[in-house]
Coordinates of C-alpha atoms in Angstrom, one line a residue:
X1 CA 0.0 0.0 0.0
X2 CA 1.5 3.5 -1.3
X3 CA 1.2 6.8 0.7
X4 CA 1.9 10.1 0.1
X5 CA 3.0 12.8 2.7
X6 CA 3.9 16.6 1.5
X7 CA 6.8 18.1 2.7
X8 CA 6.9 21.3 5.0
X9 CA 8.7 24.2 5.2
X10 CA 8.7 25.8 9.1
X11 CA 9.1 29.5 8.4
X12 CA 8.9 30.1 12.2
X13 CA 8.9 29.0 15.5
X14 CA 8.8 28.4 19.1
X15 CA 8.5 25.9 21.9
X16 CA 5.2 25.4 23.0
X17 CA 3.2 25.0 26.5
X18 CA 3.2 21.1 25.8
X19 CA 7.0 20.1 26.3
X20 CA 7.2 17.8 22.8
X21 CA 5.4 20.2 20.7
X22 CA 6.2 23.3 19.1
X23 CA 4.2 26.4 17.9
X24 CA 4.8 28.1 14.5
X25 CA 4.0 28.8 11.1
X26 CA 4.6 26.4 8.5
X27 CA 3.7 25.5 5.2
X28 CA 3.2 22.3 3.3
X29 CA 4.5 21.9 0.0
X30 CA 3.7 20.1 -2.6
X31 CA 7.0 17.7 -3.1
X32 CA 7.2 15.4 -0.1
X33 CA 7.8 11.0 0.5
X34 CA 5.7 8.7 -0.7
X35 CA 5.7 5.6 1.5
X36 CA 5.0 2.0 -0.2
X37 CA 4.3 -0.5 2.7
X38 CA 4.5 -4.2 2.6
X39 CA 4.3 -7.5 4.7
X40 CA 8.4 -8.1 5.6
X41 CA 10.0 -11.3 3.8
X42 CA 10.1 -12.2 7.9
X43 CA 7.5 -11.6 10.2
X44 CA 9.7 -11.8 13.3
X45 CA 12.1 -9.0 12.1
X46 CA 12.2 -5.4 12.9
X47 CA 10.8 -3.0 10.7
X48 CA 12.9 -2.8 7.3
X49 CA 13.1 1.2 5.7
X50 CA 15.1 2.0 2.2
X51 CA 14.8 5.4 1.0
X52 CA 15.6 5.0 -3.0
X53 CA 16.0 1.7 -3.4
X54 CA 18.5 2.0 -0.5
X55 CA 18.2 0.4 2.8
X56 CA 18.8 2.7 5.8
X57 CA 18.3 3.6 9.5
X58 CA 15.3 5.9 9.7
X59 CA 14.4 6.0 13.4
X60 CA 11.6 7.7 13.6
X61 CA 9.8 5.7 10.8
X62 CA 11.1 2.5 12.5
X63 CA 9.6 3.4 15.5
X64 CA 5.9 4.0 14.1
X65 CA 6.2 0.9 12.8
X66 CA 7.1 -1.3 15.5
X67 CA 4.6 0.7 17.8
X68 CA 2.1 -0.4 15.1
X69 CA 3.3 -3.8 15.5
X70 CA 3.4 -5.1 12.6
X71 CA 6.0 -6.9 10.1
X72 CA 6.7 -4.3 7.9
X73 CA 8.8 -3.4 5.1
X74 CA 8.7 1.0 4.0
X75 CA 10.1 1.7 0.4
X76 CA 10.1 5.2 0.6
X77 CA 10.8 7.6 -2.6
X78 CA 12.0 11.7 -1.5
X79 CA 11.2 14.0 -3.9
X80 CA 12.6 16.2 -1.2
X81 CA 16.5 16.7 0.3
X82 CA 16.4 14.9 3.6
X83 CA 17.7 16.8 7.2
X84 CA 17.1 20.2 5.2
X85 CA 14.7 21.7 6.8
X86 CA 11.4 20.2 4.3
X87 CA 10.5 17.9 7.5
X88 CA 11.2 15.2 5.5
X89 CA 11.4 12.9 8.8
X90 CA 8.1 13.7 9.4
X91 CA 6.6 13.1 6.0
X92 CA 8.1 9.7 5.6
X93 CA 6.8 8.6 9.1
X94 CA 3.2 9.9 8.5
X95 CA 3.6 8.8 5.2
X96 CA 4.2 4.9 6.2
X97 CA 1.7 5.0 9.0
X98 CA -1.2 5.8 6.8
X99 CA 0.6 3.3 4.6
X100 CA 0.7 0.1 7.0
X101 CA -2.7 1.4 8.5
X102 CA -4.6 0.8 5.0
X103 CA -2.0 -2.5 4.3
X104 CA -2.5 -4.6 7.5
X105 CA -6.4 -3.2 7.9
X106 CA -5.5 -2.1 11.3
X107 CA -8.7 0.4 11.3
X108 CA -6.6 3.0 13.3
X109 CA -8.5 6.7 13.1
X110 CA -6.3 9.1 11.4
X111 CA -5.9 11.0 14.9
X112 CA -4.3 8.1 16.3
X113 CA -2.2 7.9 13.7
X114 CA -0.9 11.4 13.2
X115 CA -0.1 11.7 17.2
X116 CA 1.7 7.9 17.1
X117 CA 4.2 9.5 14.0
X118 CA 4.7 12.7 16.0
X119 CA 5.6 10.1 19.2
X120 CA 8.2 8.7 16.8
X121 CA 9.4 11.8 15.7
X122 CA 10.3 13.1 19.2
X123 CA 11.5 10.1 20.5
X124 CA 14.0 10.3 17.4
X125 CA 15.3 13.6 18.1
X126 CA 14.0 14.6 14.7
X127 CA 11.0 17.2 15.1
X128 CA 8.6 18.7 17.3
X129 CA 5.2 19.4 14.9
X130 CA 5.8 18.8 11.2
X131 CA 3.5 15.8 10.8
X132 CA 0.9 18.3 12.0
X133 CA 1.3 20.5 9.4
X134 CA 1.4 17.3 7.2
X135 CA -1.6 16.3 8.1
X136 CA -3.9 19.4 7.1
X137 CA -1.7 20.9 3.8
X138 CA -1.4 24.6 3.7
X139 CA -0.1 27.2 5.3
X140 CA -0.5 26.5 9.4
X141 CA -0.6 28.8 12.2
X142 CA -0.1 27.5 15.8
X143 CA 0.3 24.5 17.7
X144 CA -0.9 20.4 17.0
X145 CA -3.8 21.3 19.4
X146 CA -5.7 24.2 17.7
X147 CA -4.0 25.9 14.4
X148 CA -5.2 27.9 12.4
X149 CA -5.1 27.0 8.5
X150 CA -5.0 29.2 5.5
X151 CA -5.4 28.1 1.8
X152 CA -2.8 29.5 -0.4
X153 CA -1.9 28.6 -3.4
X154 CA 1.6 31.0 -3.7
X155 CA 4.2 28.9 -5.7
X156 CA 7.6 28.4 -3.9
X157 CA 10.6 28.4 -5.4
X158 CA 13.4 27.2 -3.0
X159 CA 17.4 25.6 -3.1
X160 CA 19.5 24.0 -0.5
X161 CA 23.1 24.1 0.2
X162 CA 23.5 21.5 3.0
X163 CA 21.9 19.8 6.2
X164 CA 21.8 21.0 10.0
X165 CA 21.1 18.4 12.4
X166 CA 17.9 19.4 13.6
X167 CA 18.9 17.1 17.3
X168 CA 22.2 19.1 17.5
X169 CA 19.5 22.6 17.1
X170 CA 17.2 21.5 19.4
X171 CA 19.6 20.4 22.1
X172 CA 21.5 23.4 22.0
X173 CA 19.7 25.5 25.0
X174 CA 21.5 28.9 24.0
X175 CA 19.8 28.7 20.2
X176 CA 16.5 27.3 21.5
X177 CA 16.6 30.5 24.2
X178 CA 16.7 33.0 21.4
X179 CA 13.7 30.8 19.8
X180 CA 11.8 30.8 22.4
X181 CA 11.9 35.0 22.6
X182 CA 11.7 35.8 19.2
X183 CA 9.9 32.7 18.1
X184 CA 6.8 33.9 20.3
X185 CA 7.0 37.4 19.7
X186 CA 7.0 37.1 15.8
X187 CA 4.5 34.6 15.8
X188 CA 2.3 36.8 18.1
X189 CA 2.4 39.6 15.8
X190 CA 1.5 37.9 12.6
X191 CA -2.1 39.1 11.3
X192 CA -5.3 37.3 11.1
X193 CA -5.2 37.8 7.3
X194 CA -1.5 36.1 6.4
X195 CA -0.2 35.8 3.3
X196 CA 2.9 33.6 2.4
X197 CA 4.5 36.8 1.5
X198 CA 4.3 38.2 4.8
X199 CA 5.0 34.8 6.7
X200 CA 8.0 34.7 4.8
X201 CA 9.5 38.5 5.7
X202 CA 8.8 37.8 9.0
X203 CA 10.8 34.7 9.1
X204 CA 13.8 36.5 7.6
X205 CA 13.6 38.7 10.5
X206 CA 13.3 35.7 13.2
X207 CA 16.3 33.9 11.4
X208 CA 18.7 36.7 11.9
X209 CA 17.7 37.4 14.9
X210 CA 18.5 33.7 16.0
X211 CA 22.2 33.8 14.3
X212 CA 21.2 31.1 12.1
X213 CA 22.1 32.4 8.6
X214 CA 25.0 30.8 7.1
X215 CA 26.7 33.2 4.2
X216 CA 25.5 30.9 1.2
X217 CA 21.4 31.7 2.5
X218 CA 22.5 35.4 3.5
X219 CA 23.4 35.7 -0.3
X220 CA 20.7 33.6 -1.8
X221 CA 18.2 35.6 0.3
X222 CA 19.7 38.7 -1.3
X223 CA 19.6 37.6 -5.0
X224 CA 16.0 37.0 -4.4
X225 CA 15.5 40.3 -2.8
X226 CA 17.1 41.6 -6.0
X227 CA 14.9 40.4 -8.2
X228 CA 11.7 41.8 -7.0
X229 CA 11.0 38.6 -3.9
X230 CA 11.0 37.8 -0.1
X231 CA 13.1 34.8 1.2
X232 CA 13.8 33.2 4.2
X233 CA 15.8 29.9 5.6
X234 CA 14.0 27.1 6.3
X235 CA 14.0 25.9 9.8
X236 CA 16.0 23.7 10.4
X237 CA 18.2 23.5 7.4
X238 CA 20.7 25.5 5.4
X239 CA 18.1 25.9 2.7
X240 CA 15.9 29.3 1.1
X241 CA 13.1 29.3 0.5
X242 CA 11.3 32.1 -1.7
X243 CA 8.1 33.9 -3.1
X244 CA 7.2 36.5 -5.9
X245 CA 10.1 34.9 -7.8
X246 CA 10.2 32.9 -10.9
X247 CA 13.5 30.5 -12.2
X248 CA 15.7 32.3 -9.3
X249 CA 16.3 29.5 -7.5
X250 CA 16.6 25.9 -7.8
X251 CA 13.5 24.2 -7.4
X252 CA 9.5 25.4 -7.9
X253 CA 7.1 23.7 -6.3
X254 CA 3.6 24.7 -4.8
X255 CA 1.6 24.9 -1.7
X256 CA 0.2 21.1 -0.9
X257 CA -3.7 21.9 0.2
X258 CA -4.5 18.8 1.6
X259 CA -2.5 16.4 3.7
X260 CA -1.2 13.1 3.6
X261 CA -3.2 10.3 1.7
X262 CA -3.4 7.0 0.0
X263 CA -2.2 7.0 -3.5

């Protein structure tokens, strides 16, 4: 059984009340990991994950899927850069527990599911609220317990010079101070009415406030700015990602309305 889960792109954000959650703004985009699930050659093994015809460790996917319990095998395909900042962790989990769900008829409601990937996820070390925003597609304002969705349907143009360990980021208490101030207060002051546009200046702000800018993003965010855009950095990830710009940057994709499904 195949699966699809879209990527996200976490403009901005914040520790929440709830001590494995976060609060932000994020946005689902249209590239993400499709998930095909099947019965493992042997019942009695772990969980078995390849990502491209490659077999891998992918802990947070192995840990759905043993807390599922069930023999599984997850071929899963990345149409986006893994530990970039597109939550790419957090597709591929939701991605294979909708997957198993509909392959082993384990009649598990979809909220059951979302909150057992998100488990998996912060167990893992590898995110605090994308499968969230993976869940419902679109531009997402708030926390896993009540956020606020907009439909948008801005294309998103983006590139990506290189990973940062989103555990190393989270463990670091000095960075996640600075988040925690100018996380809240820029998600505090964004308007009822957002726009992607908007969402995305703000971010720029939050990112250099936090000292996370590496020079390659400074400069992409400037060649954008050049040509008539707004960028930001993807969080967490040395990528950029961009609006009100055509062929500036790498990759184009869209926002992803609707959230993960069966394909």
């Amino acid at each position: 059984m195949r699966a699809f889960a879209p990527g996200s792109v976490t403009a901005v954000f914040a520790p929440a009340e709830t001590a494995d959650q976060s609060k932000g703004a994020s946005v689902a985009i249209a590239d993400g990991v499709v998930a095909d699930v099947t019965p493992h050659d042997d019942p009695r093994a772990d969980p078995l994950v390849t990502v491209d015809g490659e077999r891998t460790d992918f802990d947070p996917v192995e840990r759905a899927l043993r807390k599922l319990d069930v023999p599984a095998r997850a071929d899963l395909i990345a149409k986006i850069p893994i530990g970039r900042g597109f939550g790419a962790s957090g597709a591929a989990t939701l991605a294979a527990v909708v997957a198993a769900n509909a392959e082993f008829g384990l009649d598990r409601s979809r909220e059951q599911l979302v909150e057992l990937a998100h488990r998996a996820e912060v167990e893992a070390g590898t995110g605090l609220g994308d499968v969230f925003v993976q869940n419902r597609g679109g531009l997402v304002v708030g926390d896993g317990g009540d956020p606020r969705k907009y439909e948008r349907e801005t294309p998103i143009e983006y590139a990506s010079f290189g990973p940062i360990a989103t555990e190393e980021a989270l463990a670091d208490e000095d960075l996640m101070a600075r988040v925690a101030r100018e996380g809240s207060a820029t998600i505090d002051a964004l308007p009822d009415d957002l726009s992607l546009a908007r969402l995305t200046r703000d971010s720029w702000q939050f990112a250099r406030a936090i000292g996370l800018p590496t020079e390659a993003v400074r400069e992409t965010v400037a060649e954008v700015e050049s040509a008539g855009g707004v960028a930001s950095m993807a969080m967490v990830g040395e990528t950029v990602f961009a609006v009100g710009v055509e062929g500036v940057l790498d990759r184009r994709t869209e926002v992803c309305s609707e959230g993960a499904q069966l394909r």
